[in-house]
PDB file of C-alpha atoms and ligand atoms in Angstrom:
ATOM      1  CA  MET A 597     102.795 105.347  65.983  1.00 77.00           C
ATOM      2  CA  GLN A 598     101.153 106.702  62.809  1.00 86.00           C
ATOM      3  CA  CYS A 599     103.155 109.280  60.678  1.00 91.00           C
ATOM      4  CA  PRO A 600     101.293 112.462  60.624  1.00 91.00           C
ATOM      5  CA  TYR A 601     102.379 113.206  57.119  1.00 93.00           C
ATOM      6  CA  CYS A 602     101.721 109.976  55.251  1.00 95.00           C
ATOM      7  CA  GLY A 603      99.953 107.742  57.680  1.00 92.00           C
ATOM      8  CA  HIS A 604     102.583 105.030  57.574  1.00 94.00           C
ATOM      9  CA  HIS A 605     102.683 102.940  60.746  1.00 93.00           C
ATOM     10  CA  ASP A 606     106.273 102.281  61.301  1.00 93.00           C
ATOM     11  CA  SER A 607     108.768 104.837  62.485  1.00 95.00           C
ATOM     12  CA  ARG A 608     112.246 104.898  64.171  1.00 95.00           C
ATOM     13  CA  VAL A 609     113.130 106.644  67.261  1.00 95.00           C
ATOM     14  CA  ILE A 610     115.925 109.002  66.622  1.00 95.00           C
ATOM     15  CA  ASP A 611     116.232 110.734  70.032  1.00 94.00           C
ATOM     16  CA  SER A 612     114.405 110.388  73.227  1.00 92.00           C
ATOM     17  CA  ARG A 613     114.907 112.401  76.328  1.00 91.00           C
ATOM     18  CA  GLU A 614     113.094 112.860  79.564  1.00 87.00           C
ATOM     19  CA  VAL A 615     111.126 116.166  79.978  1.00 80.00           C
ATOM     20  CA  ASN A 616     109.232 117.249  83.114  1.00 72.00           C
ATOM     21  CA  ASP A 617     106.822 114.279  83.763  1.00 70.00           C
ATOM     22  CA  GLY A 618     107.187 112.563  80.651  1.00 79.00           C
ATOM     23  CA  ILE A 619     109.443 111.333  77.603  1.00 86.00           C
ATOM     24  CA  ARG A 620     109.871 113.296  74.424  1.00 90.00           C
ATOM     25  CA  ARG A 621     110.715 111.196  71.396  1.00 93.00           C
ATOM     26  CA  ARG A 622     111.959 112.402  68.047  1.00 95.00           C
ATOM     27  CA  ARG A 623     110.908 109.991  65.322  1.00 95.00           C
ATOM     28  CA  GLN A 624     111.465 109.434  61.652  1.00 96.00           C
ATOM     29  CA  CYS A 625     108.823 107.888  59.380  1.00 96.00           C
ATOM     30  CA  LEU A 626     110.259 104.715  57.796  1.00 96.00           C
ATOM     31  CA  SER A 627     108.243 105.332  54.661  1.00 96.00           C
ATOM     32  CA  CYS A 628     108.330 109.135  53.774  1.00 96.00           C
ATOM     33  CA  GLU A 629     111.316 109.972  56.131  1.00 95.00           C
ATOM     34  CA  SER A 630     109.459 112.925  57.742  1.00 95.00           C
ATOM     35  CA  ARG A 631     110.479 113.623  61.396  1.00 95.00           C
ATOM     36  CA  PHE A 632     107.980 114.266  64.178  1.00 94.00           C
ATOM     37  CA  THR A 633     107.769 114.228  67.883  1.00 92.00           C
ATOM     38  CA  THR A 634     105.846 112.200  70.367  1.00 89.00           C
ATOM     39  CA  TYR A 635     105.360 112.746  74.072  1.00 83.00           C
ATOM     40  CA  GLU A 636     104.789 109.946  76.488  1.00 81.00           C
ATOM     41  CA  ARG A 637     103.127 110.832  79.739  1.00 71.00           C
ATOM     42  CA  LEU A 638     102.243 108.777  82.501  1.00 69.00           C
ATOM     43  CA  GLN A 639      98.381 108.635  82.980  1.00 62.00           C
ATOM     44  CA  PRO A 640      97.502 107.807  86.510  1.00 64.00           C
ATOM     45  CA  ALA A 641      94.515 105.635  87.451  1.00 72.00           C
ATOM     46  CA  SER A 642      91.577 107.696  88.340  1.00 83.00           C
ATOM     47  CA  LEU A 643      91.540 109.135  91.837  1.00 89.00           C
ATOM     48  CA  PHE A 644      88.404 109.466  93.892  1.00 92.00           C
ATOM     49  CA  VAL A 645      87.786 112.009  96.695  1.00 94.00           C
ATOM     50  CA  ILE A 646      85.823 110.943  99.730  1.00 94.00           C
ATOM     51  CA  LYS A 647      83.798 113.938 100.677  1.00 90.00           C
ATOM     52  CA  LYS A 648      82.578 114.783 104.345  1.00 86.00           C
ATOM     53  CA  ASP A 649      79.100 113.286 103.691  1.00 91.00           C
ATOM     54  CA  ASN A 650      81.079 109.956 102.465  1.00 92.00           C
ATOM     55  CA  ARG A 651      80.033 110.536  99.010  1.00 93.00           C
ATOM     56  CA  ARG A 652      82.770 109.870  96.224  1.00 93.00           C
ATOM     57  CA  GLU A 653      83.667 111.997  93.465  1.00 93.00           C
ATOM     58  CA  GLU A 654      86.271 111.865  90.957  1.00 92.00           C
ATOM     59  CA  PHE A 655      89.227 114.234  91.736  1.00 92.00           C
ATOM     60  CA  ASN A 656      88.790 117.477  89.715  1.00 91.00           C
ATOM     61  CA  ARG A 657      91.976 119.475  89.112  1.00 90.00           C
ATOM     62  CA  ALA A 658      89.707 122.376  87.959  1.00 90.00           C
ATOM     63  CA  LYS A 659      87.915 122.566  91.051  1.00 91.00           C
ATOM     64  CA  LEU A 660      91.256 122.562  92.997  1.00 92.00           C
ATOM     65  CA  LEU A 661      92.485 125.318  90.865  1.00 92.00           C
ATOM     66  CA  THR A 662      89.261 127.466  91.448  1.00 92.00           C
ATOM     67  CA  GLY A 663      89.999 127.172  95.113  1.00 92.00           C
ATOM     68  CA  LEU A 664      93.527 128.038  94.839  1.00 94.00           C
ATOM     69  CA  ARG A 665      92.683 131.062  92.668  1.00 94.00           C
ATOM     70  CA  LYS A 666      89.941 132.215  95.059  1.00 93.00           C
ATOM     71  CA  ALA A 667      92.327 132.185  97.885  1.00 93.00           C
ATOM     72  CA  CYS A 668      95.147 133.852  95.980  1.00 94.00           C
ATOM     73  CA  GLU A 669      93.190 136.501  94.376  1.00 93.00           C
ATOM     74  CA  LYS A 670      94.745 139.775  93.984  1.00 92.00           C
ATOM     75  CA  ARG A 671      97.763 138.579  95.976  1.00 93.00           C
ATOM     76  CA  PRO A 672     101.163 139.637  94.530  1.00 93.00           C
ATOM     77  CA  LEU A 673     102.326 136.055  93.396  1.00 92.00           C
ATOM     78  CA  PRO A 674     104.442 135.335  90.393  1.00 89.00           C
ATOM     79  CA  ALA A 675     102.714 134.363  87.156  1.00 83.00           C
ATOM     80  CA  GLY A 676     102.173 130.524  86.897  1.00 89.00           C
ATOM     81  CA  ILE A 677     102.636 129.850  90.583  1.00 92.00           C
ATOM     82  CA  ILE A 678      98.875 128.714  91.127  1.00 92.00           C
ATOM     83  CA  ASP A 679      99.115 126.248  88.223  1.00 90.00           C
ATOM     84  CA  LYS A 680     102.463 124.907  89.716  1.00 90.00           C
ATOM     85  CA  LEU A 681     100.805 124.613  93.059  1.00 92.00           C
ATOM     86  CA  ALA A 682      97.912 122.624  91.665  1.00 91.00           C
ATOM     87  CA  ASP A 683     100.573 120.592  89.854  1.00 88.00           C
ATOM     88  CA  ASP A 684     102.461 119.840  93.047  1.00 90.00           C
ATOM     89  CA  ILE A 685      99.342 119.046  95.060  1.00 92.00           C
ATOM     90  CA  GLU A 686      97.970 116.805  92.299  1.00 89.00           C
ATOM     91  CA  ALA A 687     101.391 114.879  92.143  1.00 86.00           C
ATOM     92  CA  ALA A 688     101.492 114.581  95.946  1.00 88.00           C
ATOM     93  CA  LEU A 689      97.858 113.087  95.848  1.00 89.00           C
ATOM     94  CA  TYR A 690      98.723 110.598  93.116  1.00 84.00           C
ATOM     95  CA  GLN A 691     101.975 109.724  95.042  1.00 83.00           C
ATOM     96  CA  LEU A 692      99.933 108.529  97.849  1.00 84.00           C
ATOM     97  CA  GLY A 693      99.162 105.623  95.607  1.00 81.00           C
ATOM     98  CA  LYS A 694      95.563 105.304  96.871  1.00 86.00           C
ATOM     99  CA  ALA A 695      92.465 105.030  94.742  1.00 87.00           C
ATOM    100  CA  GLU A 696      90.538 107.218  97.297  1.00 92.00           C
ATOM    101  CA  ILE A 697      91.546 109.887  99.310  1.00 93.00           C
ATOM    102  CA  PRO A 698      89.492 111.972 101.773  1.00 93.00           C
ATOM    103  CA  SER A 699      88.775 115.407 100.930  1.00 91.00           C
ATOM    104  CA  THR A 700      90.479 116.672 104.178  1.00 89.00           C
ATOM    105  CA  THR A 701      93.756 115.168 102.929  1.00 91.00           C
ATOM    106  CA  ILE A 702      93.635 117.470 100.013  1.00 92.00           C
ATOM    107  CA  GLY A 703      92.535 120.451 102.178  1.00 91.00           C
ATOM    108  CA  ASP A 704      95.392 120.002 104.604  1.00 90.00           C
ATOM    109  CA  LEU A 705      97.905 119.668 101.579  1.00 92.00           C
ATOM    110  CA  VAL A 706      96.640 122.883 100.367  1.00 93.00           C
ATOM    111  CA  MET A 707      96.663 124.695 103.708  1.00 91.00           C
ATOM    112  CA  GLU A 708     100.410 123.441 104.037  1.00 91.00           C
ATOM    113  CA  LYS A 709     101.421 124.615 100.564  1.00 93.00           C
ATOM    114  CA  LEU A 710      99.645 127.976 101.023  1.00 93.00           C
ATOM    115  CA  LYS A 711     101.071 128.551 104.452  1.00 91.00           C
ATOM    116  CA  SER A 712     104.589 128.728 103.048  1.00 90.00           C
ATOM    117  CA  LEU A 713     103.561 130.694  99.906  1.00 92.00           C
ATOM    118  CA  ASP A 714     101.368 133.513 101.261  1.00 93.00           C
ATOM    119  CA  HIS A 715      99.860 134.173 104.580  1.00 91.00           C
ATOM    120  CA  ILE A 716      96.795 136.089 103.418  1.00 92.00           C
ATOM    121  CA  ALA A 717      95.974 133.405 100.925  1.00 93.00           C
ATOM    122  CA  TYR A 718      96.358 130.890 103.512  1.00 92.00           C
ATOM    123  CA  ILE A 719      94.052 132.553 106.000  1.00 90.00           C
ATOM    124  CA  ARG A 720      91.372 132.924 103.205  1.00 90.00           C
ATOM    125  CA  PHE A 721      91.684 129.317 102.397  1.00 90.00           C
ATOM    126  CA  ALA A 722      91.500 128.274 106.114  1.00 87.00           C
ATOM    127  CA  SER A 723      88.620 130.517 106.692  1.00 84.00           C
ATOM    128  CA  VAL A 724      86.496 128.639 103.994  1.00 83.00           C
ATOM    129  CA  TYR A 725      88.063 125.188 104.587  1.00 81.00           C
ATOM    130  CA  ARG A 726      87.902 125.231 108.385  1.00 77.00           C
ATOM    131  CA  GLU A 727      84.605 126.957 108.318  1.00 75.00           C
ATOM    132  CA  PHE A 728      85.387 129.539 110.821  1.00 70.00           C
ATOM    133  CA  ALA A 729      82.441 130.276 112.952  1.00 70.00           C
ATOM    134  CA  ASP A 730      83.699 133.478 114.472  1.00 73.00           C
ATOM    135  CA  ILE A 731      86.490 135.785 114.795  1.00 76.00           C
ATOM    136  CA  THR A 732      88.141 133.724 117.622  1.00 79.00           C
ATOM    137  CA  MET A 733      88.989 130.823 115.199  1.00 77.00           C
ATOM    138  CA  LEU A 734      90.373 133.374 112.859  1.00 78.00           C
ATOM    139  CA  LYS A 735      92.407 134.881 115.523  1.00 81.00           C
ATOM    140  CA  GLN A 736      93.735 131.639 116.525  1.00 81.00           C
ATOM    141  CA  VAL A 737      95.134 130.863 113.015  1.00 80.00           C
ATOM    142  CA  VAL A 738      96.602 134.394 112.625  1.00 83.00           C
ATOM    143  CA  ASP A 739      98.152 134.055 116.127  1.00 84.00           C
ATOM    144  CA  SER A 740      99.753 130.734 115.113  1.00 82.00           C
ATOM    145  CA  LEU A 741     101.171 132.327 111.996  1.00 82.00           C
ATOM    146  CA  VAL A 742     102.564 135.282 113.818  1.00 80.00           C
ATOM    147  CA  THR A 743     104.330 133.260 116.610  1.00 77.00           C
ATOM    148  CA  GLY A 744     105.444 130.668 114.007  1.00 69.00           C
ATOM    149  CA  GLU A 745     107.111 133.550 112.176  1.00 56.00           C
ATOM    150  CA  SER A 746     108.846 135.085 115.104  1.00 44.00           C
ATOM    151  CA  GLU A 747     110.426 131.770 115.791  1.00 41.00           C
ATOM    152  CA  LEU A 748     111.305 130.912 112.246  1.00 41.00           C
ATOM    153  CA  PRO A 749     112.593 133.780 110.123  1.00 41.00           C
ATOM    154  CA  PRO A 750     111.589 133.254 106.458  1.00 43.00           C
ATOM    155  CA  GLN A 751     114.150 131.221 104.524  1.00 43.00           C
ATOM    156  CA  ALA A 752     116.281 132.845 101.884  1.00 39.00           C
ATOM    157  CA  GLY A 753     114.402 133.022  98.593  1.00 40.00           C
ATOM    158  CA  GLN A 754     111.030 132.708 100.149  1.00 42.00           C
ATOM    159  CA  LEU A 755     108.436 135.175  99.162  1.00 46.00           C
ATOM    160  CA  SER A 756     107.813 138.064 101.518  1.00 48.00           C
ATOM    161  CA  LEU A 757     104.748 136.946 103.233  1.00 52.00           C
ATOM    162  CA  LEU A 758     102.992 140.117 104.493  1.00 53.00           C
ATOM    163  CA  THR A 759     103.404 143.698 103.235  1.00 53.00           C
ATOM    164  CA  PRO A 760     103.468 146.273 106.142  1.00 51.00           C
ATOM    165  CA  GLU A 761      99.843 147.299 105.507  1.00 56.00           C
ATOM    166  CA  GLU A 762      98.777 143.686 105.731  1.00 55.00           C
ATOM    167  CA  LEU A 763     100.713 143.112 109.010  1.00 51.00           C
ATOM    168  CA  ALA A 764      98.944 146.205 110.465  1.00 52.00           C
ATOM    169  CA  GLY A 765      95.558 144.524 109.338  1.00 54.00           C
ATOM    170  CA  VAL A 766      96.472 141.379 111.046  1.00 50.00           C
ATOM    171  CA  THR A 767      97.529 143.127 114.358  1.00 47.00           C
ATOM    172  CA  LYS A 768      94.229 144.949 114.148  1.00 50.00           C
ATOM    173  CA  ILE A 769      92.435 141.797 114.248  1.00 50.00           C
ATOM    174  CA  ARG A 770      94.597 140.404 117.012  1.00 48.00           C
ATOM    175  CA  ASN A 771      93.925 143.446 119.155  1.00 49.00           C
ATOM    176  CA  LYS A 772      90.190 143.574 118.473  1.00 49.00           C
ATOM    177  CA  ARG A 773      89.226 141.506 121.378  1.00 49.00           C
ATOM    178  CA  SER A 774      91.596 142.639 123.999  1.00 47.00           C
ATOM    179  CA  PRO A 775      90.399 145.785 125.710  1.00 49.00           C
ATOM    180  CA  LYS A 776      92.802 148.621 125.925  1.00 46.00           C
TER     181      LYS A 776
HETATM  182 ZN1  LIG B1100     105.468 109.165  56.647  1.00 55.43          ZN
END
């Protein structure tokens, strides 16, 4: 580790501690005695995504973020939550320990995360990812959310999933196909 002040190649570690997903080391140059900090971060091997047409593409975090941002657009979510979501999904993918992952695995993971975060974002993502052909498919997803919710009340600390207006909108969709 080269000293950023004098360029000397030897330093001693005076403190090291784990931070988030790496190790932070406080170092002191053995020549000029300046102190500086280094971060060690695990660099995973590259991960490839197998697309529906069987082509391989290197995993692209920016692309994942774009998809998440689109689904969560204008939703009342806390700042930073989308980046955190991308972090979680990325970490989960690397934890699978595989060099290649089907794109459906990523899509399913995103669905799972969005479902517990925000139902509107979930439906938006699902409609693109599952390529809803018509309102029937959308209705099925909405119905599964509504019935799931009545069985399982939201856990303490979970974000409120639907505002009353949105709930009304969902109900409208549900009733659209059933004649009065
Ligand atoms: Zn130095």
